[in-house]
Short mmCIF file of C-alpha atoms in Angstrom, two decimals:
data_model
loop_
_atom_site.label_atom_id
_atom_site.label_comp_id
_atom_site.label_asym_id
_atom_site.label_seq_id
_atom_site.Cartn_x
_atom_site.Cartn_y
_atom_site.Cartn_z
CA MET Z 1 -56.23 40.63 -47.21
CA PRO Z 2 -58.54 38.21 -45.44
CA VAL Z 3 -57.93 34.53 -46.03
CA GLY Z 4 -59.72 31.38 -44.94
CA ASN Z 5 -58.80 27.73 -44.91
CA ASP Z 6 -60.27 24.41 -43.84
CA VAL Z 7 -58.94 20.87 -43.71
CA VAL Z 8 -60.93 17.63 -43.49
CA ASP Z 9 -59.36 14.28 -42.64
CA LEU Z 10 -61.24 11.95 -45.00
CA ARG Z 11 -60.22 8.94 -42.89
CA ASP Z 12 -61.36 10.39 -39.56
CA ALA Z 13 -64.11 8.31 -37.93
CA GLY Z 14 -66.33 11.38 -37.53
CA SER Z 15 -66.35 12.14 -41.24
CA GLN Z 16 -67.46 8.69 -42.36
CA PRO Z 17 -70.93 8.36 -43.94
CA ASP Z 18 -72.25 6.21 -41.09
CA ALA Z 19 -71.11 8.80 -38.51
CA ILE Z 20 -72.91 11.84 -39.92
CA HIS Z 21 -76.53 12.72 -39.19
CA PRO Z 22 -78.95 11.33 -41.83
CA ARG Z 23 -80.16 14.87 -42.64
CA PHE Z 24 -76.68 16.44 -42.70
CA ASP Z 25 -76.53 16.72 -46.49
CA THR Z 26 -79.96 18.34 -46.87
CA ARG Z 27 -79.28 20.84 -44.06
CA VAL Z 28 -75.83 21.81 -45.38
CA PHE Z 29 -75.88 21.61 -49.17
CA THR Z 30 -77.84 23.45 -51.84
CA ASP Z 31 -79.94 21.42 -54.29
CA ARG Z 32 -77.25 21.83 -56.93
CA GLU Z 33 -74.56 20.63 -54.50
CA LEU Z 34 -76.69 17.63 -53.51
CA GLN Z 35 -77.03 16.74 -57.19
CA ARG Z 36 -73.24 16.95 -57.53
CA ILE Z 37 -72.76 14.57 -54.60
CA LEU Z 38 -75.39 12.11 -55.85
CA ALA Z 39 -73.98 12.19 -59.39
CA SER Z 40 -70.63 10.89 -58.12
CA PRO Z 41 -69.91 7.43 -59.54
CA ASP Z 42 -69.32 5.60 -56.25
CA ASP Z 43 -69.38 5.90 -52.45
CA GLY Z 44 -65.72 6.91 -52.24
CA ARG Z 45 -66.15 9.74 -54.69
CA ARG Z 46 -69.39 10.91 -52.99
CA HIS Z 47 -67.46 11.00 -49.70
CA THR Z 48 -64.71 13.16 -51.23
CA VAL Z 49 -67.13 15.51 -53.00
CA ARG Z 50 -69.21 15.97 -49.80
CA TRP Z 51 -66.18 17.05 -47.77
CA THR Z 52 -64.70 19.12 -50.59
CA LEU Z 53 -67.91 21.14 -50.73
CA TRP Z 54 -67.93 21.43 -46.92
CA ALA Z 55 -64.28 22.57 -46.76
CA ALA Z 56 -64.93 25.20 -49.44
CA LYS Z 57 -67.88 26.57 -47.43
CA GLU Z 58 -65.92 26.59 -44.16
CA SER Z 59 -62.91 28.29 -45.73
CA VAL Z 60 -65.06 31.13 -47.10
CA LEU Z 61 -66.85 31.49 -43.76
CA LYS Z 62 -63.48 32.04 -42.08
CA LEU Z 63 -62.54 34.66 -44.69
CA VAL Z 64 -65.89 36.46 -44.35
CA ARG Z 65 -65.66 36.46 -40.55
CA GLN Z 66 -62.29 38.21 -40.72
CA ARG Z 67 -64.26 41.14 -42.12
CA ASP Z 68 -67.37 40.72 -39.96
CA ALA Z 69 -67.20 38.38 -36.96
CA THR Z 70 -70.99 38.41 -36.58
CA VAL Z 71 -71.72 36.58 -39.85
CA PRO Z 72 -73.61 33.39 -38.94
CA PHE Z 73 -72.75 30.07 -40.54
CA ARG Z 74 -75.76 28.99 -42.50
CA PRO Z 75 -74.07 26.49 -44.80
CA ARG Z 76 -76.69 26.58 -47.55
CA GLU Z 77 -76.04 30.34 -47.93
CA PHE Z 78 -72.47 29.52 -49.04
CA ALA Z 79 -73.07 28.10 -52.53
CA VAL Z 80 -70.16 26.16 -53.99
CA ARG Z 81 -69.45 25.68 -57.67
CA LEU Z 82 -66.64 23.20 -58.19
CA GLY Z 83 -64.40 24.10 -61.12
CA THR Z 84 -61.28 22.19 -61.99
CA ALA Z 85 -59.87 19.54 -59.66
CA ASP Z 86 -58.02 22.26 -57.76
CA SER Z 87 -60.48 25.17 -57.74
CA ALA Z 88 -63.97 26.26 -56.79
CA GLU Z 89 -66.02 29.42 -56.46
CA VAL Z 90 -68.22 30.12 -53.45
CA SER Z 91 -71.02 32.69 -53.51
CA HIS Z 92 -72.20 34.30 -50.31
CA GLY Z 93 -74.71 37.09 -50.62
CA SER Z 94 -73.63 39.16 -53.60
CA ALA Z 95 -69.93 38.27 -53.24
CA VAL Z 96 -68.01 35.51 -54.99
CA TYR Z 97 -64.78 34.05 -53.59
CA ALA Z 98 -62.09 31.87 -55.12
CA VAL Z 99 -61.19 28.64 -53.35
CA ASP Z 100 -57.99 26.76 -54.09
CA LEU Z 101 -58.37 23.03 -53.45
CA ASP Z 102 -55.78 20.40 -52.60
CA VAL Z 103 -57.52 17.02 -52.47
CA THR Z 104 -55.82 13.68 -51.83
CA GLU Z 105 -57.14 10.25 -50.89
CA GLU Z 106 -56.42 11.18 -47.27
CA ARG Z 107 -57.68 14.77 -46.89
CA VAL Z 108 -59.20 17.89 -48.39
CA HIS Z 109 -57.59 21.29 -47.93
CA ALA Z 110 -59.44 24.41 -49.10
CA VAL Z 111 -57.99 27.95 -49.10
CA ALA Z 112 -60.35 30.88 -49.74
CA ARG Z 113 -59.41 34.30 -51.09
CA ASP Z 114 -60.94 37.26 -52.86
CA THR Z 115 -61.08 36.53 -56.58
CA ASP Z 116 -58.74 39.42 -57.42
CA ARG Z 117 -56.02 38.28 -54.98
CA PRO Z 118 -53.19 35.82 -55.67
CA ARG Z 119 -53.13 32.46 -53.95
CA PRO Z 120 -52.02 32.96 -50.33
CA LEU Z 121 -49.29 31.05 -48.58
CA SER Z 122 -50.64 27.83 -47.14
CA GLU Z 123 -49.44 24.57 -45.69
CA VAL Z 124 -50.99 21.36 -44.47
CA SER Z 125 -49.27 18.71 -42.38
CA ARG Z 126 -50.17 15.31 -40.99
CA SER Z 127 -49.61 13.68 -37.62
CA GLU Z 128 -49.34 9.92 -37.27
CA HIS Z 129 -52.11 10.05 -34.66
CA VAL Z 130 -55.47 11.75 -34.32
CA LEU Z 131 -54.84 14.92 -32.36
CA GLY Z 132 -56.95 16.01 -29.40
CA ALA Z 133 -58.53 19.46 -29.72
CA ARG Z 134 -56.21 21.11 -27.18
CA ASP Z 135 -53.03 19.64 -28.72
CA ALA Z 136 -54.20 20.40 -32.26
CA SER Z 137 -55.04 24.00 -31.36
CA ALA Z 138 -51.61 24.58 -29.79
CA LEU Z 139 -49.80 22.90 -32.69
CA VAL Z 140 -51.68 24.80 -35.40
CA ARG Z 141 -51.03 28.13 -33.63
CA ALA Z 142 -47.32 27.26 -33.48
CA ARG Z 143 -47.37 26.40 -37.21
CA ALA Z 144 -49.10 29.68 -37.98
CA ALA Z 145 -46.47 31.61 -35.99
CA ARG Z 146 -43.73 29.78 -37.89
CA SER Z 147 -45.33 30.49 -41.29
CA VAL Z 148 -45.90 34.16 -40.49
CA GLY Z 149 -42.38 34.45 -39.09
CA GLU Z 150 -40.84 32.93 -42.22
CA SER Z 151 -42.81 35.24 -44.52
CA LEU Z 152 -41.96 38.38 -42.50
CA GLY Z 153 -38.42 37.49 -41.41
CA ILE Z 154 -39.36 37.36 -37.72
CA GLU Z 155 -38.49 34.63 -35.25
CA PRO Z 156 -41.61 32.50 -34.59
CA ASP Z 157 -41.16 32.77 -30.82
CA GLU Z 158 -41.68 36.56 -31.16
CA ILE Z 159 -45.13 35.99 -32.70
CA GLU Z 160 -48.33 35.28 -30.82
CA ILE Z 161 -51.46 34.12 -32.60
CA ARG Z 162 -54.42 35.50 -30.65
CA GLY Z 163 -58.17 35.25 -30.77
CA ARG Z 164 -60.93 33.12 -32.13
CA ILE Z 165 -60.50 35.04 -35.37
CA PRO Z 166 -56.73 34.69 -35.37
CA ARG Z 167 -54.48 37.72 -35.40
CA ALA Z 168 -50.70 37.56 -35.61
CA MET Z 169 -49.20 39.83 -32.97
CA ARG Z 170 -45.69 40.92 -32.04
CA ASP Z 171 -45.13 42.87 -28.82
CA GLY Z 172 -48.86 43.65 -28.68
CA VAL Z 173 -48.93 45.09 -32.21
CA ARG Z 174 -50.82 43.38 -35.03
CA LEU Z 175 -48.57 42.21 -37.84
CA PRO Z 176 -49.50 43.04 -41.46
CA VAL Z 177 -50.83 39.57 -42.23
CA ASP Z 178 -54.17 37.79 -42.01
CA VAL Z 179 -54.08 34.21 -40.77
CA SER Z 180 -56.45 31.26 -40.96
CA MET Z 181 -55.99 27.99 -39.10
CA SER Z 182 -57.73 24.63 -39.24
CA HIS Z 183 -57.33 21.17 -37.76
CA HIS Z 184 -59.25 17.94 -38.15
CA GLY Z 185 -58.31 14.39 -37.29
CA ARG Z 186 -54.63 13.93 -38.12
CA TYR Z 187 -54.26 17.18 -40.10
CA LEU Z 188 -53.24 20.76 -39.35
CA ALA Z 189 -53.53 23.55 -41.93
CA VAL Z 190 -52.54 27.21 -42.04
CA ALA Z 191 -53.01 29.98 -44.62
CA ALA Z 192 -51.65 33.53 -44.47
CA SER Z 193 -51.97 36.61 -46.66
CA SER Z 194 -50.54 40.11 -46.34
CA VAL Z 195 -53.04 42.81 -45.35
#
């Protein structure tokens, strides 16, 4: 079943309040989400809530695009309702998706799934250094191959992760798993779910 995930490095220079466009929040978040951000008791909490909402939206976009690659990302059309500290729901069109959250002082990791599906396999790891896009992309694909290999009992070097919408392949044949990958700053994240 389709799965999506997103990771945000809360300490990355590009995610700091002074680095984002002044109209970012109003372009990205619904009125209700903006109220949630503004109701946060301090700057640190506002920062975490902002990127938690963003990661939830991004993770659902990746799930939705596994079904239809032409879906545009209009962030305000992905409405987030934060639940407990480790869960949210995201509405897009008439569909509602579950998002499992793992939030620390350092990063936010969001994993999206259909509400009737169990939590997919996921992992997040940290590098000591900010990773360049090329290195991060290669590393996250290798992590995805390892995760898929472990879950299916296949050697990771037999698995190739292909495409912008990632597909796990072995000898040119798609494996029975959906994969989502993400990287930001010092973090790499992977989620996988059987089809």
